[in-house]
Structures are given as structure tokens and as C-alpha cells.
Amino acid sequence: PAPPASRATTDLLGAAEQVGAGDYEVDVEVRGPRELRRLSETFNEMAARLAEEKAMARDAWLNEQSAISRLAW
């Protein structure tokens, strides 16, 4: 099997690709050497903030669309 640092790096790469594709609902396991654990924690925090921002933007857009449709009637 691959060493823990290698698995942690592979997991982070896969998660970064998911975020790059617009999937912010990703969470990587925090494991490996101290630097990789910190990187994983920071990555998870970043992905969570991006997911929250995406949800807020979606909600704002829906509210705007609702207001526009009320004006049209």
C-alpha cells in the first residue's frame, strides 16, 4: 500500500479537482504528516466557505427572481 503521506496527497488532489469542477461539498480526511494535516484542515475550511458562498448566491438569485416575477404581475 501507498504511504500515508502519498494517500493524503492523492486525496487532496482529487478533492481539489472536485472543487475545480464546481463541487464544493467535499471533505478530505485529515491525516498524514503535520503539514498535510494542516493543509487538509485548511482545504476543508475553504471548501466549506465556498459551499456557503455558493448557497448564499443561489438564495439571493432566487429571491431576485421571485421579486421580478411579483413585479410582472
PDB file of C-alpha atoms in Angstrom:
ATOM      1  CA  PRO A   1       0.000   0.000   0.000  1.00  0.00           C
ATOM      2  CA  ALA A   2       0.973   3.622  -0.528  1.00  0.00           C
ATOM      3  CA  PRO A   3       2.472   5.506   2.415  1.00  0.00           C
ATOM      4  CA  PRO A   4       0.037   7.703   4.392  1.00  0.00           C
ATOM      5  CA  ALA A   5       1.539  10.930   3.005  1.00  0.00           C
ATOM      6  CA  SER A   6       1.044   9.672  -0.542  1.00  0.00           C
ATOM      7  CA  ARG A   7      -2.606   8.723   0.132  1.00  0.00           C
ATOM      8  CA  ALA A   8      -3.255  12.069   1.810  1.00  0.00           C
ATOM      9  CA  THR A   9      -1.730  13.909  -1.155  1.00  0.00           C
ATOM     10  CA  THR A  10      -3.778  11.865  -3.627  1.00  0.00           C
ATOM     11  CA  ASP A  11      -6.957  12.602  -1.636  1.00  0.00           C
ATOM     12  CA  LEU A  12      -6.187  16.329  -1.624  1.00  0.00           C
ATOM     13  CA  LEU A  13      -5.559  16.312  -5.359  1.00  0.00           C
ATOM     14  CA  GLY A  14      -8.868  14.565  -6.004  1.00  0.00           C
ATOM     15  CA  ALA A  15     -10.716  16.994  -3.742  1.00  0.00           C
ATOM     16  CA  ALA A  16      -9.081  19.975  -5.466  1.00  0.00           C
ATOM     17  CA  GLU A  17     -10.241  18.603  -8.819  1.00  0.00           C
ATOM     18  CA  GLN A  18     -13.792  18.309  -7.448  1.00  0.00           C
ATOM     19  CA  VAL A  19     -13.740  21.908  -6.238  1.00  0.00           C
ATOM     20  CA  GLY A  20     -12.295  22.975  -9.594  1.00  0.00           C
ATOM     21  CA  ALA A  21     -15.280  21.303 -11.265  1.00  0.00           C
ATOM     22  CA  GLY A  22     -17.694  23.258  -9.037  1.00  0.00           C
ATOM     23  CA  ASP A  23     -18.420  20.591  -6.413  1.00  0.00           C
ATOM     24  CA  TYR A  24     -17.776  22.352  -3.115  1.00  0.00           C
ATOM     25  CA  GLU A  25     -19.391  19.655  -0.979  1.00  0.00           C
ATOM     26  CA  VAL A  26     -16.097  17.865  -0.483  1.00  0.00           C
ATOM     27  CA  ASP A  27     -14.271  16.941   2.682  1.00  0.00           C
ATOM     28  CA  VAL A  28     -10.858  15.326   2.863  1.00  0.00           C
ATOM     29  CA  GLU A  29      -9.722  13.107   5.702  1.00  0.00           C
ATOM     30  CA  VAL A  30      -7.191  14.878   7.895  1.00  0.00           C
ATOM     31  CA  ARG A  31      -4.214  12.507   8.055  1.00  0.00           C
ATOM     32  CA  GLY A  32      -0.536  12.182   7.281  1.00  0.00           C
ATOM     33  CA  PRO A  33       2.382  14.320   8.414  1.00  0.00           C
ATOM     34  CA  ARG A  34       1.672  17.548  10.294  1.00  0.00           C
ATOM     35  CA  GLU A  35       1.970  19.752   7.187  1.00  0.00           C
ATOM     36  CA  LEU A  36      -0.510  17.619   5.236  1.00  0.00           C
ATOM     37  CA  ARG A  37      -2.927  17.551   8.173  1.00  0.00           C
ATOM     38  CA  ARG A  38      -2.841  21.342   8.331  1.00  0.00           C
ATOM     39  CA  LEU A  39      -3.263  21.592   4.568  1.00  0.00           C
ATOM     40  CA  SER A  40      -6.235  19.202   4.730  1.00  0.00           C
ATOM     41  CA  GLU A  41      -7.850  21.213   7.534  1.00  0.00           C
ATOM     42  CA  THR A  42      -7.377  24.449   5.608  1.00  0.00           C
ATOM     43  CA  PHE A  43      -8.698  22.875   2.416  1.00  0.00           C
ATOM     44  CA  ASN A  44     -11.821  21.640   4.210  1.00  0.00           C
ATOM     45  CA  GLU A  45     -12.403  25.112   5.664  1.00  0.00           C
ATOM     46  CA  MET A  46     -12.001  26.665   2.225  1.00  0.00           C
ATOM     47  CA  ALA A  47     -14.385  24.203   0.586  1.00  0.00           C
ATOM     48  CA  ALA A  48     -16.980  24.799   3.310  1.00  0.00           C
ATOM     49  CA  ARG A  49     -16.751  28.578   2.819  1.00  0.00           C
ATOM     50  CA  LEU A  50     -17.102  28.183  -0.939  1.00  0.00           C
ATOM     51  CA  ALA A  51     -20.168  25.960  -0.469  1.00  0.00           C
ATOM     52  CA  GLU A  52     -21.674  28.554   1.865  1.00  0.00           C
ATOM     53  CA  GLU A  53     -20.986  31.391  -0.583  1.00  0.00           C
ATOM     54  CA  LYS A  54     -22.498  29.367  -3.419  1.00  0.00           C
ATOM     55  CA  ALA A  55     -25.652  28.714  -1.372  1.00  0.00           C
ATOM     56  CA  MET A  56     -25.931  32.400  -0.441  1.00  0.00           C
ATOM     57  CA  ALA A  57     -25.544  33.434  -4.094  1.00  0.00           C
ATOM     58  CA  ARG A  58     -28.185  30.900  -5.140  1.00  0.00           C
ATOM     59  CA  ASP A  59     -30.589  32.151  -2.458  1.00  0.00           C
ATOM     60  CA  ALA A  60     -30.019  35.774  -3.494  1.00  0.00           C
ATOM     61  CA  TRP A  61     -30.702  34.876  -7.129  1.00  0.00           C
ATOM     62  CA  LEU A  62     -33.902  33.023  -6.190  1.00  0.00           C
ATOM     63  CA  ASN A  63     -35.077  35.982  -4.108  1.00  0.00           C
ATOM     64  CA  GLU A  64     -34.354  38.317  -7.012  1.00  0.00           C
ATOM     65  CA  GLN A  65     -36.257  36.109  -9.437  1.00  0.00           C
ATOM     66  CA  SER A  66     -39.192  35.967  -7.035  1.00  0.00           C
ATOM     67  CA  ALA A  67     -39.250  39.758  -6.732  1.00  0.00           C
ATOM     68  CA  ILE A  68     -39.100  40.148 -10.509  1.00  0.00           C
ATOM     69  CA  SER A  69     -41.986  37.744 -11.055  1.00  0.00           C
ATOM     70  CA  ARG A  70     -44.093  39.606  -8.441  1.00  0.00           C
ATOM     71  CA  LEU A  71     -43.441  42.873 -10.318  1.00  0.00           C
ATOM     72  CA  ALA A  72     -44.511  41.263 -13.578  1.00  0.00           C
ATOM     73  CA  TRP A  73     -47.970  40.543 -12.137  1.00  0.00           C
TER      74      TRP A  73
END
